Amino acid sequence: MKRLIYIILIIALVSSCSLFKKTEKKELSATTNNETTETKKPSTESIKKVKPFNTFSCKVSGSYKGIPISATVRIAYDSIVWVSASSLGIEGVRALCLTDSVFVINKLEKEYIACNYDRITKFVGMPLSYNFVQSLFFDTVRNATFNSPNFSGTVKKEITKVDKFYFPSVIDVNAIFNQQKQSIKLKVKNHKVNPENSYPFSQPKGYKVRH
C-alpha cells in the first residue's frame, strides 16, 4: 500500500508536466488579447493565482498486483491534497500532501513518514512538487509518455465533464519502475467541486517515525 502512494505521486508527476505548460500558454494568450500597449509573459506567481475552484473531492478504485484498492481524495486548491487508501474495506494508508511536505501514516507497517519533496524526488528519480501531485486529478491530457533513469512508461486517460469542468475518469498506467514492470488502472468517480471537505490527520502514538 505504501508503494501505491509513491506510484500515485509518480503518476501525478507525469500527468502534470503538460498541464502547467498548457496553463501558461492559455494565460499568455489572454494577457496578449487584453493589453493594448505592452505584451508580457505572465509570471509563475500570476498563473498560480488563477483558481478554478476552492475545494475538490473524488473516489478512486482499481487494483494493484491483484489486490483491490480504493481511495478517497480531498483537495484544498493550492494548499492540501489528502488521500485515504483502503483495501477490502480496511484503511491501510493515509497521506497528507502540503505545499512543502508530505506526511504518510502507514497502518499496515505502523510507520509514520514525514519528508519533503526532495526525498521523494530522489526515490522517483524525477522532480516532484505539490503542484504535480494536485494536477493528477485535474489534468486532461489523454496520452503521455515519459522517461527517466528510474521510471518510464505511458499514461492514458479517459475524461468526463462535471458541471463546467473536465476531469480524468480513468487513469491507466503501464510503466517500468526500478527495472520492474508496474501496471495500474484507476477509475475516478464522484467528482465534486467545492464540497465542504475535512482533512483529518494526526501522528499516531507508538508508530515508528521515518524522515
mmCIF file with all atom_site columns, C-alpha atoms in Angstrom:
data_model
loop_
_atom_site.group_PDB
_atom_site.id
_atom_site.type_symbol
_atom_site.label_atom_id
_atom_site.label_alt_id
_atom_site.label_comp_id
_atom_site.label_asym_id
_atom_site.label_entity_id
_atom_site.label_seq_id
_atom_site.pdbx_PDB_ins_code
_atom_site.Cartn_x
_atom_site.Cartn_y
_atom_site.Cartn_z
_atom_site.occupancy
_atom_site.B_iso_or_equiv
_atom_site.pdbx_formal_charge
_atom_site.auth_seq_id
_atom_site.auth_comp_id
_atom_site.auth_asym_id
_atom_site.auth_atom_id
_atom_site.pdbx_PDB_model_num
ATOM 1   C CA . MET A 1 1   ? 0.000   0.000  0.000   1.00 0.00 ? 1   MET A CA 1
ATOM 2   C CA . LYS A 1 2   ? 2.847   2.376  0.804   1.00 0.00 ? 2   LYS A CA 1
ATOM 3   C CA . ARG A 1 3   ? 4.301   1.774  -2.665  1.00 0.00 ? 3   ARG A CA 1
ATOM 4   C CA . LEU A 1 4   ? 0.881   2.614  -4.121  1.00 0.00 ? 4   LEU A CA 1
ATOM 5   C CA . ILE A 1 5   ? 1.165   6.119  -2.647  1.00 0.00 ? 5   ILE A CA 1
ATOM 6   C CA . TYR A 1 6   ? 4.548   6.544  -4.334  1.00 0.00 ? 6   TYR A CA 1
ATOM 7   C CA . ILE A 1 7   ? 3.076   5.325  -7.635  1.00 0.00 ? 7   ILE A CA 1
ATOM 8   C CA . ILE A 1 8   ? 0.214   7.829  -7.330  1.00 0.00 ? 8   ILE A CA 1
ATOM 9   C CA . LEU A 1 9   ? 2.764   10.594 -6.775  1.00 0.00 ? 9   LEU A CA 1
ATOM 10  C CA . ILE A 1 10  ? 4.733   9.440  -9.818  1.00 0.00 ? 10  ILE A CA 1
ATOM 11  C CA . ILE A 1 11  ? 1.591   9.442  -11.958 1.00 0.00 ? 11  ILE A CA 1
ATOM 12  C CA . ALA A 1 12  ? 0.964   12.970 -10.759 1.00 0.00 ? 12  ALA A CA 1
ATOM 13  C CA . LEU A 1 13  ? 4.390   13.993 -11.979 1.00 0.00 ? 13  LEU A CA 1
ATOM 14  C CA . VAL A 1 14  ? 3.762   12.580 -15.424 1.00 0.00 ? 14  VAL A CA 1
ATOM 15  C CA . SER A 1 15  ? 0.269   13.997 -15.728 1.00 0.00 ? 15  SER A CA 1
ATOM 16  C CA . SER A 1 16  ? 1.160   17.493 -14.656 1.00 0.00 ? 16  SER A CA 1
ATOM 17  C CA . CYS A 1 17  ? 4.059   18.288 -16.973 1.00 0.00 ? 17  CYS A CA 1
ATOM 18  C CA . SER A 1 18  ? 1.767   19.145 -19.872 1.00 0.00 ? 18  SER A CA 1
ATOM 19  C CA . LEU A 1 19  ? -0.859  20.736 -17.618 1.00 0.00 ? 19  LEU A CA 1
ATOM 20  C CA . PHE A 1 20  ? 1.273   23.636 -16.497 1.00 0.00 ? 20  PHE A CA 1
ATOM 21  C CA . LYS A 1 21  ? 2.715   24.226 -19.958 1.00 0.00 ? 21  LYS A CA 1
ATOM 22  C CA . LYS A 1 22  ? -0.830  24.361 -21.270 1.00 0.00 ? 22  LYS A CA 1
ATOM 23  C CA . THR A 1 23  ? -1.996  26.682 -18.470 1.00 0.00 ? 23  THR A CA 1
ATOM 24  C CA . GLU A 1 24  ? 0.863   29.072 -19.136 1.00 0.00 ? 24  GLU A CA 1
ATOM 25  C CA . LYS A 1 25  ? 0.032   29.180 -22.838 1.00 0.00 ? 25  LYS A CA 1
ATOM 26  C CA . LYS A 1 26  ? -3.632  29.995 -22.214 1.00 0.00 ? 26  LYS A CA 1
ATOM 27  C CA . GLU A 1 27  ? -2.795  32.659 -19.668 1.00 0.00 ? 27  GLU A CA 1
ATOM 28  C CA . LEU A 1 28  ? -0.319  34.265 -22.043 1.00 0.00 ? 28  LEU A CA 1
ATOM 29  C CA . SER A 1 29  ? -2.917  34.376 -24.797 1.00 0.00 ? 29  SER A CA 1
ATOM 30  C CA . ALA A 1 30  ? -5.424  36.088 -22.532 1.00 0.00 ? 30  ALA A CA 1
ATOM 31  C CA . THR A 1 31  ? -2.844  38.637 -21.451 1.00 0.00 ? 31  THR A CA 1
ATOM 32  C CA . THR A 1 32  ? -1.917  39.411 -25.052 1.00 0.00 ? 32  THR A CA 1
ATOM 33  C CA . ASN A 1 33  ? -5.538  39.982 -26.062 1.00 0.00 ? 33  ASN A CA 1
ATOM 34  C CA . ASN A 1 34  ? -6.299  42.314 -23.165 1.00 0.00 ? 34  ASN A CA 1
ATOM 35  C CA . GLU A 1 35  ? -3.201  44.517 -23.263 1.00 0.00 ? 35  GLU A CA 1
ATOM 36  C CA . THR A 1 36  ? -3.115  47.380 -25.747 1.00 0.00 ? 36  THR A CA 1
ATOM 37  C CA . THR A 1 37  ? 0.287   48.918 -25.056 1.00 0.00 ? 37  THR A CA 1
ATOM 38  C CA . GLU A 1 38  ? 2.519   46.132 -23.822 1.00 0.00 ? 38  GLU A CA 1
ATOM 39  C CA . THR A 1 39  ? 2.544   42.348 -24.036 1.00 0.00 ? 39  THR A CA 1
ATOM 40  C CA . LYS A 1 40  ? 4.077   40.480 -21.124 1.00 0.00 ? 40  LYS A CA 1
ATOM 41  C CA . LYS A 1 41  ? 4.566   36.836 -20.401 1.00 0.00 ? 41  LYS A CA 1
ATOM 42  C CA . PRO A 1 42  ? 2.841   36.163 -17.095 1.00 0.00 ? 42  PRO A CA 1
ATOM 43  C CA . SER A 1 43  ? 4.976   35.061 -14.184 1.00 0.00 ? 43  SER A CA 1
ATOM 44  C CA . THR A 1 44  ? 4.508   31.709 -12.465 1.00 0.00 ? 44  THR A CA 1
ATOM 45  C CA . GLU A 1 45  ? 3.086   33.588 -9.489  1.00 0.00 ? 45  GLU A CA 1
ATOM 46  C CA . SER A 1 46  ? 0.332   35.160 -11.602 1.00 0.00 ? 46  SER A CA 1
ATOM 47  C CA . ILE A 1 47  ? -0.559  31.765 -13.070 1.00 0.00 ? 47  ILE A CA 1
ATOM 48  C CA . LYS A 1 48  ? -0.900  30.173 -9.634  1.00 0.00 ? 48  LYS A CA 1
ATOM 49  C CA . LYS A 1 49  ? -3.409  32.832 -8.575  1.00 0.00 ? 49  LYS A CA 1
ATOM 50  C CA . VAL A 1 50  ? -5.886  31.589 -11.198 1.00 0.00 ? 50  VAL A CA 1
ATOM 51  C CA . LYS A 1 51  ? -8.057  29.348 -9.005  1.00 0.00 ? 51  LYS A CA 1
ATOM 52  C CA . PRO A 1 52  ? -10.819 27.409 -10.821 1.00 0.00 ? 52  PRO A CA 1
ATOM 53  C CA . PHE A 1 53  ? -12.392 26.320 -7.503  1.00 0.00 ? 53  PHE A CA 1
ATOM 54  C CA . ASN A 1 54  ? -11.601 26.200 -3.788  1.00 0.00 ? 54  ASN A CA 1
ATOM 55  C CA . THR A 1 55  ? -12.085 22.541 -2.897  1.00 0.00 ? 55  THR A CA 1
ATOM 56  C CA . PHE A 1 56  ? -12.453 19.230 -4.714  1.00 0.00 ? 56  PHE A CA 1
ATOM 57  C CA . SER A 1 57  ? -13.061 15.580 -3.856  1.00 0.00 ? 57  SER A CA 1
ATOM 58  C CA . CYS A 1 58  ? -13.339 12.261 -5.681  1.00 0.00 ? 58  CYS A CA 1
ATOM 59  C CA . LYS A 1 59  ? -13.296 8.494  -5.200  1.00 0.00 ? 59  LYS A CA 1
ATOM 60  C CA . VAL A 1 60  ? -10.655 6.262  -6.786  1.00 0.00 ? 60  VAL A CA 1
ATOM 61  C CA . SER A 1 61  ? -10.824 2.488  -7.275  1.00 0.00 ? 61  SER A CA 1
ATOM 62  C CA . GLY A 1 62  ? -8.720  -0.131 -9.016  1.00 0.00 ? 62  GLY A CA 1
ATOM 63  C CA . SER A 1 63  ? -6.335  -2.988 -8.290  1.00 0.00 ? 63  SER A CA 1
ATOM 64  C CA . TYR A 1 64  ? -2.602  -3.326 -7.760  1.00 0.00 ? 64  TYR A CA 1
ATOM 65  C CA . LYS A 1 65  ? -0.948  -6.732 -8.251  1.00 0.00 ? 65  LYS A CA 1
ATOM 66  C CA . GLY A 1 66  ? -4.362  -8.344 -7.998  1.00 0.00 ? 66  GLY A CA 1
ATOM 67  C CA . ILE A 1 67  ? -5.241  -6.567 -4.752  1.00 0.00 ? 67  ILE A CA 1
ATOM 68  C CA . PRO A 1 68  ? -8.363  -4.364 -4.924  1.00 0.00 ? 68  PRO A CA 1
ATOM 69  C CA . ILE A 1 69  ? -7.771  -0.847 -3.690  1.00 0.00 ? 69  ILE A CA 1
ATOM 70  C CA . SER A 1 70  ? -9.904  2.226  -3.209  1.00 0.00 ? 70  SER A CA 1
ATOM 71  C CA . ALA A 1 71  ? -9.165  5.761  -2.123  1.00 0.00 ? 71  ALA A CA 1
ATOM 72  C CA . THR A 1 72  ? -10.865 8.963  -1.112  1.00 0.00 ? 72  THR A CA 1
ATOM 73  C CA . VAL A 1 73  ? -9.180  12.151 -2.305  1.00 0.00 ? 73  VAL A CA 1
ATOM 74  C CA . ARG A 1 74  ? -9.875  15.609 -0.900  1.00 0.00 ? 74  ARG A CA 1
ATOM 75  C CA . ILE A 1 75  ? -8.168  18.768 -2.080  1.00 0.00 ? 75  ILE A CA 1
ATOM 76  C CA . ALA A 1 76  ? -7.987  22.371 -0.916  1.00 0.00 ? 76  ALA A CA 1
ATOM 77  C CA . TYR A 1 77  ? -6.738  24.020 -4.073  1.00 0.00 ? 77  TYR A CA 1
ATOM 78  C CA . ASP A 1 78  ? -3.051  25.016 -3.885  1.00 0.00 ? 78  ASP A CA 1
ATOM 79  C CA . SER A 1 79  ? -2.918  24.015 -0.192  1.00 0.00 ? 79  SER A CA 1
ATOM 80  C CA . ILE A 1 80  ? -3.743  20.399 0.678   1.00 0.00 ? 80  ILE A CA 1
ATOM 81  C CA . VAL A 1 81  ? -4.076  17.013 -1.002  1.00 0.00 ? 81  VAL A CA 1
ATOM 82  C CA . TRP A 1 82  ? -5.491  14.430 1.425   1.00 0.00 ? 82  TRP A CA 1
ATOM 83  C CA . VAL A 1 83  ? -5.668  10.741 0.458   1.00 0.00 ? 83  VAL A CA 1
ATOM 84  C CA . SER A 1 84  ? -7.084  7.773  2.357   1.00 0.00 ? 84  SER A CA 1
ATOM 85  C CA . ALA A 1 85  ? -6.294  4.457  0.631   1.00 0.00 ? 85  ALA A CA 1
ATOM 86  C CA . SER A 1 86  ? -8.005  1.182  1.599   1.00 0.00 ? 86  SER A CA 1
ATOM 87  C CA . SER A 1 87  ? -8.145  -2.458 0.584   1.00 0.00 ? 87  SER A CA 1
ATOM 88  C CA . LEU A 1 88  ? -11.066 -4.764 1.288   1.00 0.00 ? 88  LEU A CA 1
ATOM 89  C CA . GLY A 1 89  ? -12.663 -2.013 3.330   1.00 0.00 ? 89  GLY A CA 1
ATOM 90  C CA . ILE A 1 90  ? -9.684  -1.548 5.672   1.00 0.00 ? 90  ILE A CA 1
ATOM 91  C CA . GLU A 1 91  ? -7.715  1.701  5.575   1.00 0.00 ? 91  GLU A CA 1
ATOM 92  C CA . GLY A 1 92  ? -4.029  0.962  5.036   1.00 0.00 ? 92  GLY A CA 1
ATOM 93  C CA . VAL A 1 93  ? -2.503  4.341  4.225   1.00 0.00 ? 93  VAL A CA 1
ATOM 94  C CA . ARG A 1 94  ? -3.421  7.957  4.867   1.00 0.00 ? 94  ARG A CA 1
ATOM 95  C CA . ALA A 1 95  ? -1.377  10.700 3.203   1.00 0.00 ? 95  ALA A CA 1
ATOM 96  C CA . LEU A 1 96  ? -1.319  14.452 3.604   1.00 0.00 ? 96  LEU A CA 1
ATOM 97  C CA . CYS A 1 97  ? 0.482   16.488 0.939   1.00 0.00 ? 97  CYS A CA 1
ATOM 98  C CA . LEU A 1 98  ? 1.168   20.138 1.724   1.00 0.00 ? 98  LEU A CA 1
ATOM 99  C CA . THR A 1 99  ? 2.931   22.659 -0.487  1.00 0.00 ? 99  THR A CA 1
ATOM 100 C CA . ASP A 1 100 ? 6.350   21.833 1.003   1.00 0.00 ? 100 ASP A CA 1
ATOM 101 C CA . SER A 1 101 ? 5.960   18.486 2.799   1.00 0.00 ? 101 SER A CA 1
ATOM 102 C CA . VAL A 1 102 ? 4.429   15.021 2.611   1.00 0.00 ? 102 VAL A CA 1
ATOM 103 C CA . PHE A 1 103 ? 3.152   13.039 5.613   1.00 0.00 ? 103 PHE A CA 1
ATOM 104 C CA . VAL A 1 104 ? 2.117   9.380  5.427   1.00 0.00 ? 104 VAL A CA 1
ATOM 105 C CA . ILE A 1 105 ? 0.507   7.121  8.038   1.00 0.00 ? 105 ILE A CA 1
ATOM 106 C CA . ASN A 1 106 ? 1.254   3.518  7.064   1.00 0.00 ? 106 ASN A CA 1
ATOM 107 C CA . LYS A 1 107 ? -1.123  1.497  9.228   1.00 0.00 ? 107 LYS A CA 1
ATOM 108 C CA . LEU A 1 108 ? -0.016  -1.823 7.736   1.00 0.00 ? 108 LEU A CA 1
ATOM 109 C CA . GLU A 1 109 ? 3.559   -1.410 8.961   1.00 0.00 ? 109 GLU A CA 1
ATOM 110 C CA . LYS A 1 110 ? 2.828   1.025  11.804  1.00 0.00 ? 110 LYS A CA 1
ATOM 111 C CA . GLU A 1 111 ? 5.044   3.720  10.310  1.00 0.00 ? 111 GLU A CA 1
ATOM 112 C CA . TYR A 1 112 ? 4.724   7.483  10.257  1.00 0.00 ? 112 TYR A CA 1
ATOM 113 C CA . ILE A 1 113 ? 6.625   9.148  7.423   1.00 0.00 ? 113 ILE A CA 1
ATOM 114 C CA . ALA A 1 114 ? 7.363   12.876 7.253   1.00 0.00 ? 114 ALA A CA 1
ATOM 115 C CA . CYS A 1 115 ? 9.506   14.183 4.419   1.00 0.00 ? 115 CYS A CA 1
ATOM 116 C CA . ASN A 1 116 ? 9.845   16.906 1.809   1.00 0.00 ? 116 ASN A CA 1
ATOM 117 C CA . TYR A 1 117 ? 9.513   16.582 -1.949  1.00 0.00 ? 117 TYR A CA 1
ATOM 118 C CA . ASP A 1 118 ? 13.287  16.377 -2.397  1.00 0.00 ? 118 ASP A CA 1
ATOM 119 C CA . ARG A 1 119 ? 13.306  12.987 -0.716  1.00 0.00 ? 119 ARG A CA 1
ATOM 120 C CA . ILE A 1 120 ? 10.523  11.666 -2.933  1.00 0.00 ? 120 ILE A CA 1
ATOM 121 C CA . THR A 1 121 ? 12.324  13.104 -5.955  1.00 0.00 ? 121 THR A CA 1
ATOM 122 C CA . LYS A 1 122 ? 15.424  11.082 -5.052  1.00 0.00 ? 122 LYS A CA 1
ATOM 123 C CA . PHE A 1 123 ? 13.293  7.961  -4.730  1.00 0.00 ? 123 PHE A CA 1
ATOM 124 C CA . VAL A 1 124 ? 11.483  8.505  -8.018  1.00 0.00 ? 124 VAL A CA 1
ATOM 125 C CA . GLY A 1 125 ? 14.404  9.955  -9.980  1.00 0.00 ? 125 GLY A CA 1
ATOM 126 C CA . MET A 1 126 ? 12.307  12.828 -11.376 1.00 0.00 ? 126 MET A CA 1
ATOM 127 C CA . PRO A 1 127 ? 11.442  16.258 -9.905  1.00 0.00 ? 127 PRO A CA 1
ATOM 128 C CA . LEU A 1 128 ? 8.262   16.280 -7.860  1.00 0.00 ? 128 LEU A CA 1
ATOM 129 C CA . SER A 1 129 ? 6.276   19.044 -6.172  1.00 0.00 ? 129 SER A CA 1
ATOM 130 C CA . TYR A 1 130 ? 2.881   19.760 -4.659  1.00 0.00 ? 130 TYR A CA 1
ATOM 131 C CA . ASN A 1 131 ? 1.592   21.104 -7.970  1.00 0.00 ? 131 ASN A CA 1
ATOM 132 C CA . PHE A 1 132 ? 2.480   17.817 -9.649  1.00 0.00 ? 132 PHE A CA 1
ATOM 133 C CA . VAL A 1 133 ? 0.502   15.829 -7.073  1.00 0.00 ? 133 VAL A CA 1
ATOM 134 C CA . GLN A 1 134 ? -2.519  18.105 -7.215  1.00 0.00 ? 134 GLN A CA 1
ATOM 135 C CA . SER A 1 135 ? -2.715  18.084 -11.005 1.00 0.00 ? 135 SER A CA 1
ATOM 136 C CA . LEU A 1 136 ? -3.124  14.308 -11.184 1.00 0.00 ? 136 LEU A CA 1
ATOM 137 C CA . PHE A 1 137 ? -6.826  14.780 -10.541 1.00 0.00 ? 137 PHE A CA 1
ATOM 138 C CA . PHE A 1 138 ? -7.262  17.829 -12.800 1.00 0.00 ? 138 PHE A CA 1
ATOM 139 C CA . ASP A 1 139 ? -5.094  17.344 -15.877 1.00 0.00 ? 139 ASP A CA 1
ATOM 140 C CA . THR A 1 140 ? -6.983  16.254 -19.012 1.00 0.00 ? 140 THR A CA 1
ATOM 141 C CA . VAL A 1 141 ? -4.150  15.322 -21.375 1.00 0.00 ? 141 VAL A CA 1
ATOM 142 C CA . ARG A 1 142 ? -5.272  11.922 -22.686 1.00 0.00 ? 142 ARG A CA 1
ATOM 143 C CA . ASN A 1 143 ? -1.923  10.341 -23.552 1.00 0.00 ? 143 ASN A CA 1
ATOM 144 C CA . ALA A 1 144 ? 1.552   10.927 -22.148 1.00 0.00 ? 144 ALA A CA 1
ATOM 145 C CA . THR A 1 145 ? 4.891   9.148  -22.387 1.00 0.00 ? 145 THR A CA 1
ATOM 146 C CA . PHE A 1 146 ? 7.805   9.690  -20.048 1.00 0.00 ? 146 PHE A CA 1
ATOM 147 C CA . ASN A 1 147 ? 11.349  8.545  -19.400 1.00 0.00 ? 147 ASN A CA 1
ATOM 148 C CA . SER A 1 148 ? 13.843  8.865  -16.580 1.00 0.00 ? 148 SER A CA 1
ATOM 149 C CA . PRO A 1 149 ? 16.640  6.649  -15.236 1.00 0.00 ? 149 PRO A CA 1
ATOM 150 C CA . ASN A 1 150 ? 14.245  5.023  -12.740 1.00 0.00 ? 150 ASN A CA 1
ATOM 151 C CA . PHE A 1 151 ? 10.845  5.361  -14.354 1.00 0.00 ? 151 PHE A CA 1
ATOM 152 C CA . SER A 1 152 ? 9.471   5.128  -17.884 1.00 0.00 ? 152 SER A CA 1
ATOM 153 C CA . GLY A 1 153 ? 6.174   4.252  -19.481 1.00 0.00 ? 153 GLY A CA 1
ATOM 154 C CA . THR A 1 154 ? 2.809   5.559  -20.654 1.00 0.00 ? 154 THR A CA 1
ATOM 155 C CA . VAL A 1 155 ? -0.274  7.141  -19.099 1.00 0.00 ? 155 VAL A CA 1
ATOM 156 C CA . LYS A 1 156 ? -3.642  7.024  -20.830 1.00 0.00 ? 156 LYS A CA 1
ATOM 157 C CA . LYS A 1 157 ? -6.750  8.811  -19.577 1.00 0.00 ? 157 LYS A CA 1
ATOM 158 C CA . GLU A 1 158 ? -10.450 8.963  -20.216 1.00 0.00 ? 158 GLU A CA 1
ATOM 159 C CA . ILE A 1 159 ? -12.113 12.293 -19.471 1.00 0.00 ? 159 ILE A CA 1
ATOM 160 C CA . THR A 1 160 ? -15.513 13.217 -18.063 1.00 0.00 ? 160 THR A CA 1
ATOM 161 C CA . LYS A 1 161 ? -17.314 16.539 -17.646 1.00 0.00 ? 161 LYS A CA 1
ATOM 162 C CA . VAL A 1 162 ? -18.632 17.646 -14.263 1.00 0.00 ? 162 VAL A CA 1
ATOM 163 C CA . ASP A 1 163 ? -20.539 20.925 -14.292 1.00 0.00 ? 163 ASP A CA 1
ATOM 164 C CA . LYS A 1 164 ? -18.315 23.171 -16.426 1.00 0.00 ? 164 LYS A CA 1
ATOM 165 C CA . PHE A 1 165 ? -15.088 21.308 -15.602 1.00 0.00 ? 165 PHE A CA 1
ATOM 166 C CA . TYR A 1 166 ? -13.358 18.305 -17.177 1.00 0.00 ? 166 TYR A CA 1
ATOM 167 C CA . PHE A 1 167 ? -11.670 15.644 -15.034 1.00 0.00 ? 167 PHE A CA 1
ATOM 168 C CA . PRO A 1 168 ? -9.979  12.271 -15.598 1.00 0.00 ? 168 PRO A CA 1
ATOM 169 C CA . SER A 1 169 ? -12.387 9.362  -15.132 1.00 0.00 ? 169 SER A CA 1
ATOM 170 C CA . VAL A 1 170 ? -9.863  6.591  -15.904 1.00 0.00 ? 170 VAL A CA 1
ATOM 171 C CA . ILE A 1 171 ? -6.084  6.682  -15.407 1.00 0.00 ? 171 ILE A CA 1
ATOM 172 C CA . ASP A 1 172 ? -4.262  3.725  -16.982 1.00 0.00 ? 172 ASP A CA 1
ATOM 173 C CA . VAL A 1 173 ? -0.534  3.450  -16.277 1.00 0.00 ? 173 VAL A CA 1
ATOM 174 C CA . ASN A 1 174 ? 1.965   0.952  -17.681 1.00 0.00 ? 174 ASN A CA 1
ATOM 175 C CA . ALA A 1 175 ? 5.493   1.589  -16.543 1.00 0.00 ? 175 ALA A CA 1
ATOM 176 C CA . ILE A 1 176 ? 8.883   0.213  -15.657 1.00 0.00 ? 176 ILE A CA 1
ATOM 177 C CA . PHE A 1 177 ? 9.909   1.402  -12.203 1.00 0.00 ? 177 PHE A CA 1
ATOM 178 C CA . ASN A 1 178 ? 13.362  0.435  -10.908 1.00 0.00 ? 178 ASN A CA 1
ATOM 179 C CA . GLN A 1 179 ? 13.535  -2.222 -13.653 1.00 0.00 ? 179 GLN A CA 1
ATOM 180 C CA . GLN A 1 180 ? 10.237  -3.775 -12.579 1.00 0.00 ? 180 GLN A CA 1
ATOM 181 C CA . LYS A 1 181 ? 7.027   -3.637 -14.596 1.00 0.00 ? 181 LYS A CA 1
ATOM 182 C CA . GLN A 1 182 ? 4.191   -1.796 -12.908 1.00 0.00 ? 182 GLN A CA 1
ATOM 183 C CA . SER A 1 183 ? 0.615   -1.626 -14.188 1.00 0.00 ? 183 SER A CA 1
ATOM 184 C CA . ILE A 1 184 ? -2.310  0.065  -12.524 1.00 0.00 ? 184 ILE A CA 1
ATOM 185 C CA . LYS A 1 185 ? -5.692  1.185  -13.810 1.00 0.00 ? 185 LYS A CA 1
ATOM 186 C CA . LEU A 1 186 ? -7.599  3.639  -11.647 1.00 0.00 ? 186 LEU A CA 1
ATOM 187 C CA . LYS A 1 187 ? -11.233 4.609  -12.046 1.00 0.00 ? 187 LYS A CA 1
ATOM 188 C CA . VAL A 1 188 ? -12.041 8.074  -10.754 1.00 0.00 ? 188 VAL A CA 1
ATOM 189 C CA . LYS A 1 189 ? -15.647 8.915  -9.910  1.00 0.00 ? 189 LYS A CA 1
ATOM 190 C CA . ASN A 1 190 ? -17.871 11.009 -7.628  1.00 0.00 ? 190 ASN A CA 1
ATOM 191 C CA . HIS A 1 191 ? -16.083 14.198 -8.665  1.00 0.00 ? 191 HIS A CA 1
ATOM 192 C CA . LYS A 1 192 ? -17.317 17.062 -6.503  1.00 0.00 ? 192 LYS A CA 1
ATOM 193 C CA . VAL A 1 193 ? -16.455 20.730 -6.957  1.00 0.00 ? 193 VAL A CA 1
ATOM 194 C CA . ASN A 1 194 ? -16.368 22.983 -3.868  1.00 0.00 ? 194 ASN A CA 1
ATOM 195 C CA . PRO A 1 195 ? -17.538 20.404 -1.311  1.00 0.00 ? 195 PRO A CA 1
ATOM 196 C CA . GLU A 1 196 ? -17.156 21.027 2.436   1.00 0.00 ? 196 GLU A CA 1
ATOM 197 C CA . ASN A 1 197 ? -14.003 18.961 2.952   1.00 0.00 ? 197 ASN A CA 1
ATOM 198 C CA . SER A 1 198 ? -12.316 17.877 6.146   1.00 0.00 ? 198 SER A CA 1
ATOM 199 C CA . TYR A 1 199 ? -8.712  16.631 6.310   1.00 0.00 ? 199 TYR A CA 1
ATOM 200 C CA . PRO A 1 200 ? -8.331  14.514 9.473   1.00 0.00 ? 200 PRO A CA 1
ATOM 201 C CA . PHE A 1 201 ? -4.681  13.680 10.121  1.00 0.00 ? 201 PHE A CA 1
ATOM 202 C CA . SER A 1 202 ? -2.564  13.205 13.251  1.00 0.00 ? 202 SER A CA 1
ATOM 203 C CA . GLN A 1 203 ? 0.634   11.359 14.126  1.00 0.00 ? 203 GLN A CA 1
ATOM 204 C CA . PRO A 1 204 ? -0.261  8.017  15.757  1.00 0.00 ? 204 PRO A CA 1
ATOM 205 C CA . LYS A 1 205 ? 1.318   7.142  19.072  1.00 0.00 ? 205 LYS A CA 1
ATOM 206 C CA . GLY A 1 206 ? 3.721   4.191  19.079  1.00 0.00 ? 206 GLY A CA 1
ATOM 207 C CA . TYR A 1 207 ? 4.417   4.286  15.338  1.00 0.00 ? 207 TYR A CA 1
ATOM 208 C CA . LYS A 1 208 ? 7.991   4.180  14.010  1.00 0.00 ? 208 LYS A CA 1
ATOM 209 C CA . VAL A 1 209 ? 8.868   7.637  12.717  1.00 0.00 ? 209 VAL A CA 1
ATOM 210 C CA . ARG A 1 210 ? 10.786  7.990  9.460   1.00 0.00 ? 210 ARG A CA 1
ATOM 211 C CA . HIS A 1 211 ? 12.061  11.221 7.942   1.00 0.00 ? 211 HIS A CA 1
#
